[in-house]
Amino acid sequence: MTVTATRPVVDFWFDPACPWAWLTSRWMDEVGTVRDVDVRWRVMSLSVLNEGRDLDDWYRQLMDDSWAPVRVLVAAARDHGDEVLKPLYDAMGTRRHTQGRKDTAAIVAESLAEVGLPAELAAVGATDEVDDLLRASHDAALELVGDQVGTPVVAIDGTGFFGPVITPAPVGEDAGKLFDGLALVTQVPGFYELKRTRTVPPAV
């Protein structure tokens, strides 16, 4: 009997404010060129994750500034379908991480224009209009990995982990091998964590 292999389904949760999630997303793009995978891009929020926590002033400011982009992403997906999430994330992330910009309002406006989405979506960033949808997407990630994590969260066929946290993003077959390894550990029911201290900043 011939067994037909199925494509792994990868759920990738990101917050566009996070440089580590950005690097991991570049790796996932590369995985798509060397492995047959089905990637579903999903939004989580560091602002939601850190609600009520005692944060340094600089990080609290970052969290306050991070509400608008995730709200706009969720509103865009609500109105135009999940397929707009990845190109809108790419547009936002390129400006914030690759170009090093911090002007969030301009980043959002330019990114919407680049992807061909209505400029009016930017206004949602200053409201709680889509917060129920945002929290539902965020909570779906935490149901897999718990709340002592950050971004990204990557799940393969329903088994998720925080990470991988990588710099720089591997390319070519190196990207594929890392994916293969992650896919293998998802098949071990009792596997939870590997970690070491980061010694370099994200090379975006």
PDB file of C-alpha atoms in Angstrom:
ATOM      1  CA  MET A   1       0.000   0.000   0.000  1.00  0.00           C
ATOM      2  CA  THR A   2       1.314   3.453  -0.888  1.00  0.00           C
ATOM      3  CA  VAL A   3       1.190   6.034   1.888  1.00  0.00           C
ATOM      4  CA  THR A   4       0.760   9.591   0.671  1.00  0.00           C
ATOM      5  CA  ALA A   5       2.800  12.090   2.664  1.00  0.00           C
ATOM      6  CA  THR A   6       0.918  15.145   3.848  1.00  0.00           C
ATOM      7  CA  ARG A   7       2.295  18.656   3.888  1.00  0.00           C
ATOM      8  CA  PRO A   8       3.121  19.887   7.380  1.00  0.00           C
ATOM      9  CA  VAL A   9       0.828  22.704   8.481  1.00  0.00           C
ATOM     10  CA  VAL A  10       2.791  25.454  10.202  1.00  0.00           C
ATOM     11  CA  ASP A  11       1.010  28.096  12.252  1.00  0.00           C
ATOM     12  CA  PHE A  12       3.242  31.117  12.774  1.00  0.00           C
ATOM     13  CA  TRP A  13       2.234  33.703  15.372  1.00  0.00           C
ATOM     14  CA  PHE A  14       4.028  37.052  15.208  1.00  0.00           C
ATOM     15  CA  ASP A  15       3.992  40.578  16.558  1.00  0.00           C
ATOM     16  CA  PRO A  16       5.433  43.057  14.040  1.00  0.00           C
ATOM     17  CA  ALA A  17       7.225  44.898  16.849  1.00  0.00           C
ATOM     18  CA  CYS A  18       9.496  41.938  17.647  1.00  0.00           C
ATOM     19  CA  PRO A  19      12.843  41.732  15.802  1.00  0.00           C
ATOM     20  CA  TRP A  20      13.294  38.088  16.823  1.00  0.00           C
ATOM     21  CA  ALA A  21       9.934  37.150  15.298  1.00  0.00           C
ATOM     22  CA  TRP A  22      10.987  39.036  12.173  1.00  0.00           C
ATOM     23  CA  LEU A  23      14.149  36.947  11.832  1.00  0.00           C
ATOM     24  CA  THR A  24      12.243  33.731  12.405  1.00  0.00           C
ATOM     25  CA  SER A  25       9.709  34.764   9.774  1.00  0.00           C
ATOM     26  CA  ARG A  26      12.551  35.260   7.281  1.00  0.00           C
ATOM     27  CA  TRP A  27      13.672  31.732   8.109  1.00  0.00           C
ATOM     28  CA  MET A  28      10.141  30.458   7.554  1.00  0.00           C
ATOM     29  CA  ASP A  29      10.056  32.151   4.165  1.00  0.00           C
ATOM     30  CA  GLU A  30      13.262  30.310   3.300  1.00  0.00           C
ATOM     31  CA  VAL A  31      11.811  27.022   4.564  1.00  0.00           C
ATOM     32  CA  GLY A  32       9.021  27.462   2.038  1.00  0.00           C
ATOM     33  CA  THR A  33      11.566  27.404  -0.782  1.00  0.00           C
ATOM     34  CA  VAL A  34      13.224  24.135   0.296  1.00  0.00           C
ATOM     35  CA  ARG A  35      10.405  22.205   1.989  1.00  0.00           C
ATOM     36  CA  ASP A  36       6.790  21.539   1.041  1.00  0.00           C
ATOM     37  CA  VAL A  37       4.914  23.249   3.866  1.00  0.00           C
ATOM     38  CA  ASP A  38       1.621  25.054   4.338  1.00  0.00           C
ATOM     39  CA  VAL A  39       2.194  28.184   6.478  1.00  0.00           C
ATOM     40  CA  ARG A  40      -0.657  30.043   8.148  1.00  0.00           C
ATOM     41  CA  TRP A  41       0.325  33.484   9.434  1.00  0.00           C
ATOM     42  CA  ARG A  42      -1.356  34.564  12.652  1.00  0.00           C
ATOM     43  CA  VAL A  43      -1.182  37.554  14.973  1.00  0.00           C
ATOM     44  CA  MET A  44      -0.269  37.590  18.637  1.00  0.00           C
ATOM     45  CA  SER A  45       0.462  40.646  20.735  1.00  0.00           C
ATOM     46  CA  LEU A  46       3.298  41.467  23.105  1.00  0.00           C
ATOM     47  CA  SER A  47       1.100  44.298  24.382  1.00  0.00           C
ATOM     48  CA  VAL A  48      -1.580  41.799  25.408  1.00  0.00           C
ATOM     49  CA  LEU A  49       1.025  39.410  26.799  1.00  0.00           C
ATOM     50  CA  ASN A  50       2.514  42.098  29.035  1.00  0.00           C
ATOM     51  CA  GLU A  51      -0.706  43.593  30.352  1.00  0.00           C
ATOM     52  CA  GLY A  52      -0.478  44.071  34.119  1.00  0.00           C
ATOM     53  CA  ARG A  53       3.211  43.224  34.306  1.00  0.00           C
ATOM     54  CA  ASP A  54       5.835  45.422  35.953  1.00  0.00           C
ATOM     55  CA  LEU A  55       7.919  46.681  33.025  1.00  0.00           C
ATOM     56  CA  ASP A  56      10.827  49.053  32.587  1.00  0.00           C
ATOM     57  CA  ASP A  57       9.746  52.445  31.285  1.00  0.00           C
ATOM     58  CA  TRP A  58      11.340  51.954  27.863  1.00  0.00           C
ATOM     59  CA  TYR A  59       9.615  48.607  27.389  1.00  0.00           C
ATOM     60  CA  ARG A  60       6.282  49.948  28.603  1.00  0.00           C
ATOM     61  CA  GLN A  61       6.555  52.669  25.953  1.00  0.00           C
ATOM     62  CA  LEU A  62       7.271  50.030  23.319  1.00  0.00           C
ATOM     63  CA  MET A  63       4.234  48.023  24.429  1.00  0.00           C
ATOM     64  CA  ASP A  64       2.012  51.110  24.279  1.00  0.00           C
ATOM     65  CA  ASP A  65       3.258  51.810  20.762  1.00  0.00           C
ATOM     66  CA  SER A  66       2.743  48.211  19.658  1.00  0.00           C
ATOM     67  CA  TRP A  67      -1.047  48.117  19.954  1.00  0.00           C
ATOM     68  CA  ALA A  68      -1.758  49.936  16.695  1.00  0.00           C
ATOM     69  CA  PRO A  69       0.087  47.640  14.236  1.00  0.00           C
ATOM     70  CA  VAL A  70      -1.441  44.410  15.559  1.00  0.00           C
ATOM     71  CA  ARG A  71      -4.916  45.936  15.611  1.00  0.00           C
ATOM     72  CA  VAL A  72      -4.510  47.073  12.010  1.00  0.00           C
ATOM     73  CA  LEU A  73      -3.320  43.615  10.968  1.00  0.00           C
ATOM     74  CA  VAL A  74      -6.319  41.974  12.607  1.00  0.00           C
ATOM     75  CA  ALA A  75      -8.725  44.491  11.080  1.00  0.00           C
ATOM     76  CA  ALA A  76      -7.193  43.946   7.655  1.00  0.00           C
ATOM     77  CA  ALA A  77      -7.642  40.184   7.962  1.00  0.00           C
ATOM     78  CA  ARG A  78     -11.210  40.628   9.186  1.00  0.00           C
ATOM     79  CA  ASP A  79     -12.154  42.802   6.230  1.00  0.00           C
ATOM     80  CA  HIS A  80     -10.005  41.332   3.452  1.00  0.00           C
ATOM     81  CA  GLY A  81      -9.110  37.777   4.477  1.00  0.00           C
ATOM     82  CA  ASP A  82      -6.170  36.119   6.196  1.00  0.00           C
ATOM     83  CA  GLU A  83      -4.161  36.179   2.974  1.00  0.00           C
ATOM     84  CA  VAL A  84      -3.380  39.877   3.534  1.00  0.00           C
ATOM     85  CA  LEU A  85      -1.607  39.221   6.844  1.00  0.00           C
ATOM     86  CA  LYS A  86       1.729  38.108   5.400  1.00  0.00           C
ATOM     87  CA  PRO A  87       2.214  40.885   2.830  1.00  0.00           C
ATOM     88  CA  LEU A  88       1.128  43.515   5.354  1.00  0.00           C
ATOM     89  CA  TYR A  89       3.476  42.069   7.970  1.00  0.00           C
ATOM     90  CA  ASP A  90       6.308  42.040   5.430  1.00  0.00           C
ATOM     91  CA  ALA A  91       5.683  45.690   4.612  1.00  0.00           C
ATOM     92  CA  MET A  92       5.597  46.711   8.272  1.00  0.00           C
ATOM     93  CA  GLY A  93       8.569  44.576   9.232  1.00  0.00           C
ATOM     94  CA  THR A  94      10.776  45.771   6.403  1.00  0.00           C
ATOM     95  CA  ARG A  95      10.288  49.357   7.522  1.00  0.00           C
ATOM     96  CA  ARG A  96      10.680  48.701  11.232  1.00  0.00           C
ATOM     97  CA  HIS A  97      13.414  46.084  11.294  1.00  0.00           C
ATOM     98  CA  THR A  98      15.321  46.192   8.016  1.00  0.00           C
ATOM     99  CA  GLN A  99      15.178  49.984   7.696  1.00  0.00           C
ATOM    100  CA  GLY A 100      15.293  50.622  11.449  1.00  0.00           C
ATOM    101  CA  ARG A 101      12.369  53.024  11.543  1.00  0.00           C
ATOM    102  CA  LYS A 102      10.312  53.759  14.681  1.00  0.00           C
ATOM    103  CA  ASP A 103       7.621  56.098  13.303  1.00  0.00           C
ATOM    104  CA  THR A 104       4.767  53.666  13.820  1.00  0.00           C
ATOM    105  CA  ALA A 105       1.956  55.759  12.354  1.00  0.00           C
ATOM    106  CA  ALA A 106       3.874  56.324   9.129  1.00  0.00           C
ATOM    107  CA  ILE A 107       4.929  52.679   8.974  1.00  0.00           C
ATOM    108  CA  VAL A 108       1.299  51.568   9.227  1.00  0.00           C
ATOM    109  CA  ALA A 109       0.061  54.079   6.647  1.00  0.00           C
ATOM    110  CA  GLU A 110       2.807  53.294   4.136  1.00  0.00           C
ATOM    111  CA  SER A 111       2.396  49.555   4.603  1.00  0.00           C
ATOM    112  CA  LEU A 112      -1.349  49.678   3.972  1.00  0.00           C
ATOM    113  CA  ALA A 113      -0.693  51.668   0.797  1.00  0.00           C
ATOM    114  CA  GLU A 114       1.996  49.247  -0.371  1.00  0.00           C
ATOM    115  CA  VAL A 115      -0.311  46.259  -0.017  1.00  0.00           C
ATOM    116  CA  GLY A 116      -3.248  48.082  -1.587  1.00  0.00           C
ATOM    117  CA  LEU A 117      -5.438  48.152   1.504  1.00  0.00           C
ATOM    118  CA  PRO A 118      -7.706  51.057   2.515  1.00  0.00           C
ATOM    119  CA  ALA A 119      -5.969  53.850   4.407  1.00  0.00           C
ATOM    120  CA  GLU A 120      -8.974  53.992   6.752  1.00  0.00           C
ATOM    121  CA  LEU A 121      -7.809  50.783   8.413  1.00  0.00           C
ATOM    122  CA  ALA A 122      -5.089  52.763  10.196  1.00  0.00           C
ATOM    123  CA  ALA A 123      -7.728  54.407  12.389  1.00  0.00           C
ATOM    124  CA  VAL A 124      -8.573  51.048  13.954  1.00  0.00           C
ATOM    125  CA  GLY A 125      -5.152  51.084  15.608  1.00  0.00           C
ATOM    126  CA  ALA A 126      -6.300  53.720  18.098  1.00  0.00           C
ATOM    127  CA  THR A 127      -9.472  51.864  19.116  1.00  0.00           C
ATOM    128  CA  ASP A 128     -10.439  48.578  20.768  1.00  0.00           C
ATOM    129  CA  GLU A 129     -12.713  47.681  17.850  1.00  0.00           C
ATOM    130  CA  VAL A 130     -10.935  44.428  17.007  1.00  0.00           C
ATOM    131  CA  ASP A 131      -9.470  43.611  20.413  1.00  0.00           C
ATOM    132  CA  ASP A 132     -11.727  40.588  20.887  1.00  0.00           C
ATOM    133  CA  LEU A 133     -10.421  39.136  17.611  1.00  0.00           C
ATOM    134  CA  LEU A 134      -6.851  40.058  18.514  1.00  0.00           C
ATOM    135  CA  ARG A 135      -7.100  38.391  21.909  1.00  0.00           C
ATOM    136  CA  ALA A 136      -8.667  35.272  20.409  1.00  0.00           C
ATOM    137  CA  SER A 137      -5.768  34.906  17.958  1.00  0.00           C
ATOM    138  CA  HIS A 138      -3.256  35.621  20.713  1.00  0.00           C
ATOM    139  CA  ASP A 139      -4.895  33.159  23.104  1.00  0.00           C
ATOM    140  CA  ALA A 140      -4.777  30.403  20.479  1.00  0.00           C
ATOM    141  CA  ALA A 141      -0.981  30.603  20.633  1.00  0.00           C
ATOM    142  CA  LEU A 142      -0.876  30.625  24.433  1.00  0.00           C
ATOM    143  CA  GLU A 143      -3.130  27.572  24.577  1.00  0.00           C
ATOM    144  CA  LEU A 144      -0.282  25.701  22.885  1.00  0.00           C
ATOM    145  CA  VAL A 145       2.722  27.094  24.760  1.00  0.00           C
ATOM    146  CA  GLY A 146       1.602  28.868  27.956  1.00  0.00           C
ATOM    147  CA  ASP A 147       2.086  32.526  28.853  1.00  0.00           C
ATOM    148  CA  GLN A 148       5.772  32.513  29.879  1.00  0.00           C
ATOM    149  CA  VAL A 149       6.870  33.097  26.306  1.00  0.00           C
ATOM    150  CA  GLY A 150       7.197  35.828  23.702  1.00  0.00           C
ATOM    151  CA  THR A 151       7.103  35.929  19.935  1.00  0.00           C
ATOM    152  CA  PRO A 152       7.292  34.081  17.689  1.00  0.00           C
ATOM    153  CA  VAL A 153       5.241  30.984  18.435  1.00  0.00           C
ATOM    154  CA  VAL A 154       5.572  28.282  15.785  1.00  0.00           C
ATOM    155  CA  ALA A 155       3.345  25.208  15.679  1.00  0.00           C
ATOM    156  CA  ILE A 156       3.788  22.261  13.356  1.00  0.00           C
ATOM    157  CA  ASP A 157       0.666  20.156  12.886  1.00  0.00           C
ATOM    158  CA  GLY A 158      -0.746  21.500  16.133  1.00  0.00           C
ATOM    159  CA  THR A 159       2.293  21.149  18.405  1.00  0.00           C
ATOM    160  CA  GLY A 160       3.767  24.527  19.245  1.00  0.00           C
ATOM    161  CA  PHE A 161       6.857  26.080  20.783  1.00  0.00           C
ATOM    162  CA  PHE A 162       8.119  29.553  21.505  1.00  0.00           C
ATOM    163  CA  GLY A 163      10.766  30.136  18.863  1.00  0.00           C
ATOM    164  CA  PRO A 164      13.033  29.185  17.308  1.00  0.00           C
ATOM    165  CA  VAL A 165      14.937  32.324  18.312  1.00  0.00           C
ATOM    166  CA  ILE A 166      17.701  32.679  15.735  1.00  0.00           C
ATOM    167  CA  THR A 167      20.170  35.160  14.336  1.00  0.00           C
ATOM    168  CA  PRO A 168      20.943  35.441  11.547  1.00  0.00           C
ATOM    169  CA  ALA A 169      18.136  33.623   9.749  1.00  0.00           C
ATOM    170  CA  PRO A 170      19.540  30.500   8.051  1.00  0.00           C
ATOM    171  CA  VAL A 171      19.083  30.124   4.325  1.00  0.00           C
ATOM    172  CA  GLY A 172      18.908  27.311   1.790  1.00  0.00           C
ATOM    173  CA  GLU A 173      19.266  23.774   3.036  1.00  0.00           C
ATOM    174  CA  ASP A 174      20.384  25.052   6.453  1.00  0.00           C
ATOM    175  CA  ALA A 175      16.903  26.523   6.847  1.00  0.00           C
ATOM    176  CA  GLY A 176      15.384  23.213   5.811  1.00  0.00           C
ATOM    177  CA  LYS A 177      17.491  21.235   8.266  1.00  0.00           C
ATOM    178  CA  LEU A 178      16.445  23.480  11.146  1.00  0.00           C
ATOM    179  CA  PHE A 179      12.818  22.950  10.187  1.00  0.00           C
ATOM    180  CA  ASP A 180      13.345  19.201  10.001  1.00  0.00           C
ATOM    181  CA  GLY A 181      14.782  19.222  13.512  1.00  0.00           C
ATOM    182  CA  LEU A 182      11.915  21.264  14.899  1.00  0.00           C
ATOM    183  CA  ALA A 183       9.425  18.965  13.195  1.00  0.00           C
ATOM    184  CA  LEU A 184      11.133  15.970  14.815  1.00  0.00           C
ATOM    185  CA  VAL A 185      10.903  17.338  18.360  1.00  0.00           C
ATOM    186  CA  THR A 186       7.205  18.078  17.898  1.00  0.00           C
ATOM    187  CA  GLN A 187       6.763  14.315  17.628  1.00  0.00           C
ATOM    188  CA  VAL A 188       8.164  13.733  21.137  1.00  0.00           C
ATOM    189  CA  PRO A 189       5.228  14.188  23.546  1.00  0.00           C
ATOM    190  CA  GLY A 190       7.393  15.046  26.561  1.00  0.00           C
ATOM    191  CA  PHE A 191       9.715  17.519  24.860  1.00  0.00           C
ATOM    192  CA  TYR A 192       9.295  21.042  26.217  1.00  0.00           C
ATOM    193  CA  GLU A 193      12.362  23.249  26.115  1.00  0.00           C
ATOM    194  CA  LEU A 194      15.924  23.903  24.984  1.00  0.00           C
ATOM    195  CA  LYS A 195      17.502  27.255  25.789  1.00  0.00           C
ATOM    196  CA  ARG A 196      20.757  29.156  26.082  1.00  0.00           C
ATOM    197  CA  THR A 197      21.534  32.785  26.843  1.00  0.00           C
ATOM    198  CA  ARG A 198      21.555  35.119  23.840  1.00  0.00           C
ATOM    199  CA  THR A 199      24.986  36.652  23.335  1.00  0.00           C
ATOM    200  CA  VAL A 200      24.318  38.773  20.227  1.00  0.00           C
ATOM    201  CA  PRO A 201      21.521  41.139  19.182  1.00  0.00           C
ATOM    202  CA  PRO A 202      19.122  40.269  16.357  1.00  0.00           C
ATOM    203  CA  ALA A 203      20.945  40.696  13.037  1.00  0.00           C
ATOM    204  CA  VAL A 204      18.097  42.152  11.031  1.00  0.00           C
TER     205      VAL A 204
END
